[in-house]
Amino acid sequence: MVRTPGRTGAAVAATAAAATVLGVGHLVAALVDPNASPFYVLGATVIDHTPKWLKDNAIRWFGTNDKLALAITMAVVMVLAAALIGQLARRSPALGAGILAGLGVAVAVLALLRPSATPGFAIPSLVGAVAGAAALWLLFRAPADHPSGEGPARRTFLLAVAGVAAGAAAAGAAGRFLGSRLRDITADRAAFVLPPVADPAPPVLPEMDLPVSGLTRFVTPADEFYRIDTALQLPALTRAQWRLRIHGMVDRELELDFEDLRARPAVAATITLTCVSNEVGGDLAGTATWTGYRLTDLLADAGPSSEADMILSRSVDGFTAGTPLDAVLGNPDALLAVAMNGAALPVAHGYPARMVVPGLYGYVSATKWVVDLEVTRFDRARAYWTERGWAPRAPIKTASRIDVPAAFATLPAGPVTVAGVAWAQGRGITGVEVQVDDGPWRPATLATAYSLDTWRQWTWIWDAPPGTHTLRVRAVDGTGAVQTEARVTPFPDGATGRHNRVVTVR
Ligand SMILES: Nc1nc2c(c(=O)[nH]1)N[C@H]1C(S)=C(S)[C@@H](COP(=O)(O)O)O[C@H]1N2
Ligand SMILES: [Mo]
């Protein structure tokens, strides 16, 4: 008599075997390349192929937790797939093992398709596939080898499943631990010394950074700075490993290392960075003082062709951005940045080097972990988000935001401080106006402007009467243009519309 596990048992056993593929793969990847872990390969592939509507909604629903939401969704899908494989394995252990191995091989192929892949990228998934298939085959064969009776066979099976699950978890945890040990760049980052700055950024004066509680601070601390990228796992690049290649339509190809940078004059600039996915009133914008090297100088050394009109910058993880060449050549504040607010870039913000270009949304300009600049043309090259339908050129649109009072706040009648920030990088902010309900637009008081490329704080004192009221804000940019009230979505080149807040006054 040949006994097979029940449906539930089969589902659990196959899930343990599938976890073995991922766990063992993760462990092997710690030794090969962390980005070759089957788990990250699957996640990164999903991210790169997520349709636009889903990506927009994911950011709207989950904000910066979008990666956690992805991991949970993937886990659910994997458990369901494994449960299915388990049902097949009840009929034929060899078939089940074959399917699991086949899926592992498919992930190995996806690994080879990653933009940063080396041939070794296939190894973790292949080793994981062998281990997972072997575990599945053993689990489903085991009950048949014990035809002696319900009790012992069932117990043996359950013990074996638990053993496989524990082994998978241990391998995954070991991979995590080893990976973080082998790629620990904390020490490298801590040893970073800020280069002497030949041309410092002007100081931020007290009248540019008003002491209003709840108002966005002028300079955003690095640990509060919004983070947007496609990296499930942060690249870990030491300064010694880092190289920047400048090539394409240039007279001379260049390859720079960190030592070469050190020999050049460093400059600093305070710039407000903004994400194209920022909704009206959203917080995907931040200001920092970036220290680094002028991109225009680096490019001048390579000698860009007059036919070229784009710089395609590439990250070590394969992300690309297409930046108009003239936005960089004409702008001394367009930087290859190595520091943020006086300290090495945080790993999440591009350590050891990233791009910062004033006036352009991040997806066309702010490549983190940048290792390659190709001088090219917009009609020859397409960057990561442009391939996914976003605009090839994306100057930042005028925006204003109410920070205080908070949404749906209840306030005492009488004088209320309304305050916020407004930005129109490249053009500057020359006015901000506030409207209560359908009343007239009233001019707010502007903080002293720092530069055209940074946001500007504003305040307005409102003599608040009792009732429920809607506060609305609009900005005027340096060209005299009033911020439009037309509501458009972030796709394909940035949201517009006016921010409002509803408050209750008692
Ligand atoms: N390597 C890499 N760089 C990247 C991205 C990315 O996905 N990968 N995203 C860009 C986008 S969309 C934005 S808005 C900025 C955000 O920079 P921050 O995370 O430092 O705020 O980084 C840009 N640089
Ligand atoms: Mo972005």
Coordinates of C-alpha atoms and ligand atoms in Angstrom, one line a residue:
M1 CA 0.0 0.0 0.0
V2 CA 1.3 3.4 -0.9
R3 CA 0.1 6.3 1.3
T4 CA 0.2 9.9 0.2
P5 CA -0.1 13.0 2.4
G6 CA -3.5 14.6 2.6
R7 CA -4.3 17.8 0.8
T8 CA -3.4 20.1 3.6
G9 CA -0.2 18.2 4.4
A10 CA 0.7 18.3 0.7
A11 CA 0.2 22.0 0.6
V12 CA 2.3 22.6 3.7
A13 CA 5.1 20.2 2.5
A14 CA 5.3 21.9 -0.9
T15 CA 5.4 25.3 0.7
A16 CA 8.3 24.2 2.8
A17 CA 10.0 22.9 -0.3
A18 CA 9.4 26.2 -2.2
A19 CA 10.8 28.0 0.8
T20 CA 13.9 25.8 0.5
V21 CA 14.4 27.2 -3.0
L22 CA 14.3 30.7 -1.7
G23 CA 16.2 30.1 1.5
V24 CA 19.1 28.1 0.0
G25 CA 19.1 30.5 -3.0
H26 CA 19.4 33.4 -0.6
L27 CA 22.3 31.8 1.3
V28 CA 24.2 31.1 -1.9
A29 CA 23.5 34.6 -3.2
A30 CA 25.1 36.0 -0.1
L31 CA 28.4 34.5 -1.4
V32 CA 27.8 35.2 -5.1
D33 CA 25.9 38.5 -5.3
P34 CA 23.1 39.5 -3.0
N35 CA 21.1 40.8 -6.0
A36 CA 21.0 37.3 -7.4
S37 CA 18.9 36.0 -4.6
P38 CA 15.8 34.4 -6.1
F39 CA 13.7 36.5 -3.8
Y40 CA 15.1 39.8 -5.0
V41 CA 15.2 38.6 -8.6
L42 CA 11.5 37.9 -8.4
G43 CA 10.7 41.2 -6.6
A44 CA 12.8 43.3 -8.9
T45 CA 11.3 41.6 -12.0
V46 CA 7.8 42.3 -10.7
I47 CA 8.8 46.0 -9.9
D48 CA 10.2 46.5 -13.4
H49 CA 7.0 45.0 -15.0
T50 CA 4.4 46.5 -12.7
P51 CA 1.9 48.3 -15.0
K52 CA 1.7 52.0 -14.5
W53 CA -1.8 52.1 -12.9
L54 CA -0.8 49.6 -10.4
K55 CA 2.5 51.3 -9.5
D56 CA 0.6 54.6 -9.1
N57 CA -1.9 53.0 -6.8
A58 CA 0.7 51.1 -4.9
I59 CA 2.5 54.4 -4.1
R60 CA -0.9 56.0 -3.2
W61 CA -2.0 53.1 -1.0
F62 CA 1.2 52.2 0.7
G63 CA 3.4 55.2 0.3
T64 CA 7.0 54.3 1.1
N65 CA 5.7 50.9 2.5
D66 CA 5.2 49.9 -1.2
K67 CA 8.1 47.4 -0.9
L68 CA 6.7 45.7 2.1
A69 CA 3.3 45.4 0.4
L70 CA 5.1 43.8 -2.6
A71 CA 6.9 41.3 -0.3
I72 CA 3.7 40.3 1.3
T73 CA 1.9 39.9 -2.0
M74 CA 4.7 37.8 -3.4
A75 CA 4.7 35.6 -0.3
V76 CA 0.9 35.0 -0.7
V77 CA 1.3 34.1 -4.4
M78 CA 4.2 31.7 -3.6
V79 CA 2.2 29.9 -0.9
L80 CA -0.7 29.5 -3.4
A81 CA 1.5 28.2 -6.1
A82 CA 3.3 25.8 -3.8
A83 CA -0.1 24.5 -2.5
L84 CA -1.0 23.7 -6.1
I85 CA 2.3 22.0 -6.7
G86 CA 1.7 20.0 -3.5
Q87 CA -1.6 18.6 -5.0
L88 CA 0.2 17.5 -8.1
A89 CA 3.0 16.0 -6.0
R90 CA 0.4 13.8 -4.2
R91 CA -0.1 12.0 -7.5
S92 CA 3.5 12.1 -8.6
P93 CA 6.4 13.2 -6.4
A94 CA 8.6 13.3 -9.4
L95 CA 6.2 15.6 -11.3
G96 CA 6.0 17.9 -8.3
A97 CA 9.7 18.0 -7.9
G98 CA 10.1 18.6 -11.6
I99 CA 7.8 21.5 -11.6
L100 CA 9.5 23.1 -8.6
A101 CA 12.9 22.6 -10.3
G102 CA 11.5 24.1 -13.5
L103 CA 10.3 27.2 -11.6
G104 CA 13.8 27.5 -10.0
V105 CA 15.4 27.4 -13.4
A106 CA 12.9 30.0 -14.7
V107 CA 14.0 32.3 -11.8
A108 CA 17.7 31.6 -12.8
V109 CA 16.8 32.9 -16.3
L110 CA 15.1 36.0 -14.8
A111 CA 18.3 36.5 -12.7
L112 CA 20.4 36.5 -15.9
L113 CA 18.0 39.2 -17.4
R114 CA 18.6 41.6 -14.5
P115 CA 20.4 44.8 -15.8
S116 CA 23.3 44.2 -13.4
A117 CA 23.6 40.4 -14.0
T118 CA 26.8 38.5 -14.4
P119 CA 26.7 34.8 -15.5
G120 CA 27.0 33.9 -11.8
F121 CA 23.6 35.3 -11.2
A122 CA 22.0 32.0 -12.2
I123 CA 23.8 30.0 -9.5
P124 CA 21.8 30.9 -6.4
S125 CA 18.4 30.0 -8.1
L126 CA 19.9 26.8 -9.7
V127 CA 21.3 25.6 -6.4
G128 CA 18.0 26.6 -4.7
A129 CA 16.1 24.7 -7.3
V130 CA 18.1 21.5 -6.8
A131 CA 17.7 21.7 -3.0
G132 CA 14.0 22.5 -3.2
A133 CA 13.2 19.8 -5.7
A134 CA 15.2 17.3 -3.6
A135 CA 13.3 18.3 -0.5
L136 CA 9.9 18.0 -2.2
W137 CA 10.7 14.6 -3.7
L138 CA 12.0 13.3 -0.3
L139 CA 8.9 14.6 1.6
F140 CA 6.4 13.0 -0.8
R141 CA 8.4 9.8 -1.1
A142 CA 8.8 9.4 2.6
P143 CA 5.2 8.4 3.5
A144 CA 5.2 5.7 0.9
D145 CA 8.3 4.2 2.5
H146 CA 6.5 3.8 5.7
P147 CA 3.4 1.7 4.9
S148 CA 3.4 0.4 8.5
G149 CA 0.4 2.5 9.6
E150 CA -1.2 5.9 10.1
G151 CA 0.7 7.0 13.2
P152 CA 4.4 6.6 12.6
A153 CA 4.2 7.5 8.9
R154 CA 2.2 10.6 9.6
R155 CA 4.5 11.6 12.4
T156 CA 7.6 11.0 10.2
F157 CA 6.0 13.1 7.5
L158 CA 5.2 16.0 9.8
L159 CA 8.7 15.8 11.3
A160 CA 10.3 15.8 7.9
V161 CA 8.1 18.8 6.8
A162 CA 9.0 20.7 9.9
G163 CA 12.7 19.8 9.4
V164 CA 12.6 21.1 5.8
A165 CA 10.8 24.3 6.8
A166 CA 13.3 24.9 9.6
G167 CA 16.2 24.2 7.2
A168 CA 14.8 26.7 4.7
A169 CA 14.4 29.4 7.4
A170 CA 17.9 28.7 8.7
A171 CA 19.4 29.0 5.3
G172 CA 17.5 32.2 4.6
A173 CA 18.6 33.7 7.9
A174 CA 22.2 32.6 7.4
G175 CA 22.1 34.2 4.0
R176 CA 20.8 37.5 5.5
F177 CA 23.4 37.5 8.2
L178 CA 26.3 36.6 5.9
G179 CA 25.1 39.0 3.3
S180 CA 25.0 41.9 5.7
R181 CA 28.4 40.9 7.1
L182 CA 30.1 40.5 3.8
R183 CA 28.6 43.7 2.3
D184 CA 28.7 45.9 5.4
I185 CA 29.6 49.3 4.1
T186 CA 28.9 51.1 7.4
A187 CA 32.6 51.2 8.1
D188 CA 33.4 52.5 4.6
R189 CA 30.7 55.2 5.1
A190 CA 31.9 56.1 8.6
A191 CA 35.5 56.6 7.2
F192 CA 34.3 59.1 4.6
V193 CA 35.8 62.6 5.1
L194 CA 34.0 65.6 3.6
P195 CA 36.2 67.1 0.9
P196 CA 37.3 70.7 1.5
V197 CA 34.7 72.8 -0.3
A198 CA 36.1 75.4 -2.6
D199 CA 32.7 77.0 -3.3
P200 CA 30.3 76.5 -0.3
A201 CA 26.6 76.9 -0.4
P202 CA 25.3 80.2 1.0
P203 CA 24.2 79.9 4.6
V204 CA 20.6 79.4 5.5
L205 CA 19.6 82.5 7.4
P206 CA 17.0 82.5 10.3
E207 CA 14.6 84.5 8.2
M208 CA 14.6 81.7 5.6
D209 CA 13.6 79.0 8.1
L210 CA 10.8 80.4 10.3
P211 CA 10.2 79.0 13.8
V212 CA 6.6 77.9 13.2
S213 CA 5.6 74.7 14.8
G214 CA 4.5 72.1 12.3
L215 CA 6.0 74.0 9.4
T216 CA 8.4 72.0 7.1
R217 CA 12.0 72.9 8.1
F218 CA 14.0 74.6 5.3
V219 CA 16.7 71.9 5.3
T220 CA 15.4 68.3 5.5
P221 CA 17.4 66.1 7.9
A222 CA 18.8 63.2 5.9
D223 CA 16.9 60.6 8.0
E224 CA 13.6 62.4 7.2
F225 CA 14.3 62.9 3.5
Y226 CA 11.8 61.0 1.3
R227 CA 13.2 57.9 -0.4
I228 CA 12.0 56.7 -3.8
D229 CA 13.7 54.0 -5.8
T230 CA 13.2 50.6 -7.4
A231 CA 15.8 48.9 -5.2
L232 CA 14.4 46.1 -3.1
Q233 CA 17.9 45.7 -1.7
L234 CA 20.1 48.7 -1.4
P235 CA 23.2 48.6 -3.5
A236 CA 26.3 48.3 -1.3
L237 CA 29.2 49.9 -3.1
T238 CA 32.4 50.9 -1.3
R239 CA 34.3 54.0 -2.4
A240 CA 37.1 51.7 -3.5
Q241 CA 34.8 49.7 -5.7
W242 CA 33.1 52.8 -7.2
R243 CA 34.0 53.9 -10.7
L244 CA 32.3 56.5 -12.9
R245 CA 32.5 55.9 -16.7
I246 CA 31.8 58.8 -19.0
H247 CA 31.4 57.7 -22.6
G248 CA 29.2 57.9 -25.7
M249 CA 29.2 61.0 -27.8
V250 CA 32.4 62.4 -26.3
D251 CA 35.9 63.2 -27.6
R252 CA 37.6 61.2 -24.8
E253 CA 36.1 58.4 -22.7
L254 CA 36.8 58.9 -19.0
E255 CA 36.8 56.6 -16.1
L256 CA 37.1 58.2 -12.7
D257 CA 37.5 56.6 -9.3
F258 CA 37.0 58.2 -5.9
E259 CA 40.7 59.2 -5.7
D260 CA 40.3 61.1 -8.9
L261 CA 37.3 62.9 -7.5
R262 CA 39.3 63.9 -4.4
A263 CA 41.8 65.7 -6.7
R264 CA 39.0 67.9 -8.0
P265 CA 37.5 71.0 -6.4
A266 CA 34.4 70.2 -4.4
V267 CA 31.4 72.5 -4.3
A268 CA 28.2 72.6 -2.4
A269 CA 24.7 73.6 -3.3
T270 CA 21.4 73.6 -1.5
I271 CA 18.7 72.1 -3.8
T272 CA 15.1 71.1 -3.3
L273 CA 14.6 67.6 -4.8
T274 CA 11.1 66.6 -5.9
C275 CA 9.5 63.3 -7.0
V276 CA 7.2 63.3 -10.0
S277 CA 4.9 60.9 -8.1
N278 CA 4.2 63.6 -5.5
E279 CA 0.5 64.2 -5.3
V280 CA -0.9 67.7 -4.6
G281 CA -0.1 68.4 -1.0
G282 CA 2.2 65.4 -0.8
D283 CA 5.6 65.1 0.9
L284 CA 7.8 63.6 -1.8
A285 CA 10.0 66.7 -1.8
G286 CA 13.0 67.6 0.4
T287 CA 15.8 70.1 0.6
A288 CA 19.4 69.3 1.4
T289 CA 22.8 70.8 1.0
W290 CA 24.7 68.6 -1.4
T291 CA 28.4 68.5 -1.6
G292 CA 30.1 67.1 -4.7
Y293 CA 31.6 67.8 -8.0
R294 CA 30.2 69.9 -10.9
L295 CA 28.9 67.7 -13.6
T296 CA 29.6 70.4 -16.1
D297 CA 33.3 70.1 -15.3
L298 CA 33.4 66.3 -15.4
L299 CA 31.6 66.4 -18.8
A300 CA 33.9 69.1 -20.1
D301 CA 36.8 66.8 -19.6
A302 CA 35.2 64.2 -21.7
G303 CA 34.2 66.7 -24.4
P304 CA 30.6 66.1 -25.3
S305 CA 29.6 66.3 -29.0
S306 CA 27.5 69.2 -30.1
E307 CA 25.1 66.7 -31.6
A308 CA 24.3 65.2 -28.2
D309 CA 21.3 66.4 -26.1
M310 CA 21.0 63.8 -23.3
I311 CA 23.0 62.3 -20.5
L312 CA 21.8 58.8 -19.8
S313 CA 23.0 58.1 -16.2
R314 CA 23.0 54.6 -15.0
S315 CA 23.0 53.2 -11.4
V316 CA 24.9 50.1 -10.3
D317 CA 21.5 48.4 -10.0
G318 CA 20.5 49.2 -13.6
F319 CA 18.2 52.1 -13.1
T320 CA 18.6 54.9 -15.7
A321 CA 17.6 58.5 -16.0
G322 CA 17.8 60.7 -19.1
T323 CA 18.8 64.3 -18.3
P324 CA 18.8 67.1 -20.9
L325 CA 22.5 67.9 -21.5
D326 CA 21.9 71.7 -21.5
A327 CA 20.2 71.4 -18.0
V328 CA 23.6 70.2 -16.8
L329 CA 26.1 72.1 -18.9
G330 CA 24.6 75.4 -18.1
N331 CA 24.2 74.8 -14.4
P332 CA 27.1 75.0 -12.0
D333 CA 24.8 73.5 -9.3
A334 CA 24.2 70.2 -11.2
L335 CA 26.3 67.9 -9.1
L336 CA 27.8 64.5 -8.8
A337 CA 27.0 64.6 -5.1
V338 CA 29.0 62.6 -2.5
A339 CA 27.5 64.2 0.7
M340 CA 24.2 65.3 2.0
N341 CA 23.9 68.0 4.8
G342 CA 27.6 67.7 5.5
A343 CA 27.9 63.9 5.9
A344 CA 28.5 61.0 3.5
L345 CA 25.3 60.2 1.5
P346 CA 23.2 57.7 3.4
V347 CA 23.2 54.4 1.6
A348 CA 19.5 54.8 0.8
H349 CA 20.2 58.2 -0.9
G350 CA 23.0 56.9 -3.1
Y351 CA 26.2 56.3 -1.3
P352 CA 28.9 56.7 -2.5
A353 CA 27.8 59.0 -5.3
R354 CA 24.6 60.3 -7.0
M355 CA 23.4 63.0 -9.3
V356 CA 21.5 66.1 -8.3
V357 CA 20.3 68.5 -11.0
P358 CA 18.2 71.5 -10.0
G359 CA 14.8 72.0 -11.5
L360 CA 14.1 68.4 -12.8
Y361 CA 12.1 65.7 -11.2
G362 CA 14.2 62.9 -9.7
Y363 CA 13.4 60.2 -12.2
V364 CA 15.1 62.2 -15.0
S365 CA 18.0 63.5 -13.1
A366 CA 18.8 62.2 -9.6
T367 CA 20.4 58.8 -10.2
K368 CA 21.6 57.3 -7.0
W369 CA 24.6 54.8 -6.9
V370 CA 25.5 56.3 -10.2
V371 CA 28.4 54.5 -12.1
D372 CA 27.9 55.4 -15.7
L373 CA 27.2 58.6 -17.7
E374 CA 26.5 58.1 -21.4
V375 CA 26.4 61.2 -23.5
T376 CA 23.7 60.5 -26.1
R377 CA 20.5 61.8 -27.7
F378 CA 16.8 61.7 -26.7
D379 CA 16.0 60.1 -30.1
R380 CA 18.5 57.3 -29.4
A381 CA 18.1 56.3 -25.8
R382 CA 15.2 55.8 -23.4
A383 CA 15.5 55.7 -19.6
Y384 CA 13.9 53.5 -17.1
W385 CA 10.6 55.4 -16.5
T386 CA 10.4 56.8 -20.1
E387 CA 10.2 53.2 -21.2
R388 CA 7.2 52.9 -18.9
G389 CA 5.4 55.8 -20.5
W390 CA 6.5 58.8 -18.3
A391 CA 7.6 62.0 -20.0
P392 CA 11.2 62.0 -21.4
R393 CA 11.7 65.6 -20.2
A394 CA 10.3 66.6 -16.8
P395 CA 10.9 70.0 -15.4
I396 CA 9.4 70.5 -11.9
K397 CA 6.0 72.1 -11.8
T398 CA 5.0 74.9 -9.4
A399 CA 3.5 73.6 -6.2
S400 CA 2.5 74.8 -2.8
R401 CA 1.5 73.0 0.3
I402 CA -0.3 73.9 3.6
D403 CA 1.6 72.3 6.5
V404 CA -0.3 73.9 9.4
P405 CA -3.0 73.7 10.6
A406 CA -3.2 69.9 10.2
A407 CA -5.9 68.3 8.1
F408 CA -9.3 68.3 9.9
A409 CA -7.8 70.2 12.9
T410 CA -10.2 71.7 15.4
L411 CA -9.1 75.2 16.3
P412 CA -10.2 78.0 18.7
A413 CA -11.7 81.0 16.9
G414 CA -9.4 84.0 16.6
P415 CA -5.9 84.4 15.1
V416 CA -4.6 81.1 13.5
T417 CA -1.2 80.7 11.9
V418 CA -1.5 79.1 8.5
A419 CA 1.9 78.1 7.0
G420 CA 3.6 75.9 4.5
V421 CA 6.1 75.7 1.6
A422 CA 6.0 76.4 -2.1
W423 CA 8.4 75.5 -4.8
A424 CA 9.0 76.3 -8.5
Q425 CA 12.7 75.2 -9.0
G426 CA 14.5 77.3 -11.6
R427 CA 11.8 80.0 -11.5
G428 CA 11.5 80.7 -7.8
I429 CA 8.5 81.7 -5.8
T430 CA 7.5 85.4 -5.8
G431 CA 4.1 85.1 -4.2
V432 CA 1.8 82.8 -2.2
E433 CA -1.9 83.4 -1.7
V434 CA -4.4 81.8 0.6
Q435 CA -8.2 81.5 0.2
V436 CA -10.7 80.7 2.8
D437 CA -13.8 79.0 1.4
D438 CA -15.0 81.1 -1.6
G439 CA -13.4 84.3 -0.3
P440 CA -10.8 86.5 -1.9
W441 CA -7.2 85.4 -2.4
R442 CA -5.1 87.0 0.3
P443 CA -1.3 87.4 0.1
A444 CA 0.7 85.3 2.5
T445 CA 4.0 86.6 4.0
L446 CA 7.0 84.9 2.4
A447 CA 10.1 83.9 4.2
T448 CA 13.3 85.3 2.6
A449 CA 14.1 83.4 -0.5
Y450 CA 17.2 81.2 -0.4
S451 CA 17.5 80.7 -4.2
L452 CA 15.4 79.9 -7.2
D453 CA 16.1 76.2 -6.8
T454 CA 14.8 75.8 -3.3
W455 CA 11.4 75.9 -1.7
R456 CA 10.2 78.9 0.1
Q457 CA 8.3 79.0 3.4
W458 CA 5.2 81.2 3.8
T459 CA 2.9 82.2 6.6
W460 CA -0.5 83.8 6.8
I461 CA -2.4 84.9 9.9
W462 CA -6.1 84.1 9.7
D463 CA -8.7 85.6 12.0
A464 CA -10.7 82.4 12.1
P465 CA -14.5 82.6 12.6
P466 CA -16.4 79.6 14.0
G467 CA -17.5 76.9 11.5
T468 CA -16.0 74.4 9.1
H469 CA -13.7 76.0 6.6
T470 CA -11.6 75.1 3.6
L471 CA -8.2 76.7 3.3
R472 CA -6.7 76.8 -0.2
V473 CA -3.2 77.8 -1.3
R474 CA -1.7 78.9 -4.6
A475 CA 1.8 80.1 -5.6
V476 CA 3.1 82.6 -8.1
D477 CA 6.4 81.7 -9.7
G478 CA 9.2 84.0 -10.8
T479 CA 7.8 84.4 -14.3
G480 CA 4.6 85.8 -12.8
A481 CA 2.6 82.6 -13.6
V482 CA -0.1 81.7 -11.1
Q483 CA -0.1 78.0 -10.1
T484 CA -2.8 76.3 -12.1
E485 CA -6.0 75.0 -10.4
A486 CA -6.3 72.3 -13.1
R487 CA -6.1 68.9 -11.3
V488 CA -3.9 66.4 -13.2
T489 CA -2.4 63.2 -11.9
P490 CA 1.4 62.7 -11.5
F491 CA 1.5 60.6 -14.7
P492 CA 3.1 61.3 -17.1
D493 CA 5.0 64.5 -16.1
G494 CA 3.9 65.6 -12.6
A495 CA 0.7 66.6 -10.7
T496 CA -0.9 70.0 -10.7
G497 CA -3.8 71.4 -8.7
R498 CA -4.2 73.4 -5.6
H499 CA -3.8 72.0 -2.1
N500 CA -6.5 72.5 0.4
R501 CA -7.2 71.7 4.0
V502 CA -10.5 71.5 5.8
V503 CA -10.5 72.7 9.5
T504 CA -13.1 73.2 12.1
V505 CA -13.1 76.4 14.2
R506 CA -15.1 76.5 17.5
Ligands
LIG1 N1 19.4 54.1 -8.7 C1 18.2 54.8 -8.6 N2 18.2 56.2 -8.5 C2 17.1 56.9 -8.5 C3 15.8 56.2 -8.5 C4 15.9 54.8 -8.6 O1 14.8 54.1 -8.6 N3 17.1 54.1 -8.6 N4 14.7 56.9 -8.4 C5 14.7 58.3 -8.7 C6 13.6 59.1 -8.3 S1 12.1 58.7 -9.0 C7 13.6 60.1 -7.3 S2 12.3 61.1 -7.0 C8 14.9 60.3 -6.6 C9 14.7 60.3 -5.1 O2 15.9 60.5 -4.4 P1 15.9 60.2 -2.9 O3 15.4 58.8 -2.6 O4 17.3 60.4 -2.4 O5 14.9 61.2 -2.2 O6 15.9 59.4 -6.9 C10 16.0 59.1 -8.3 N5 17.1 58.2 -8.4
MO2 MO 10.6 60.1 -8.3

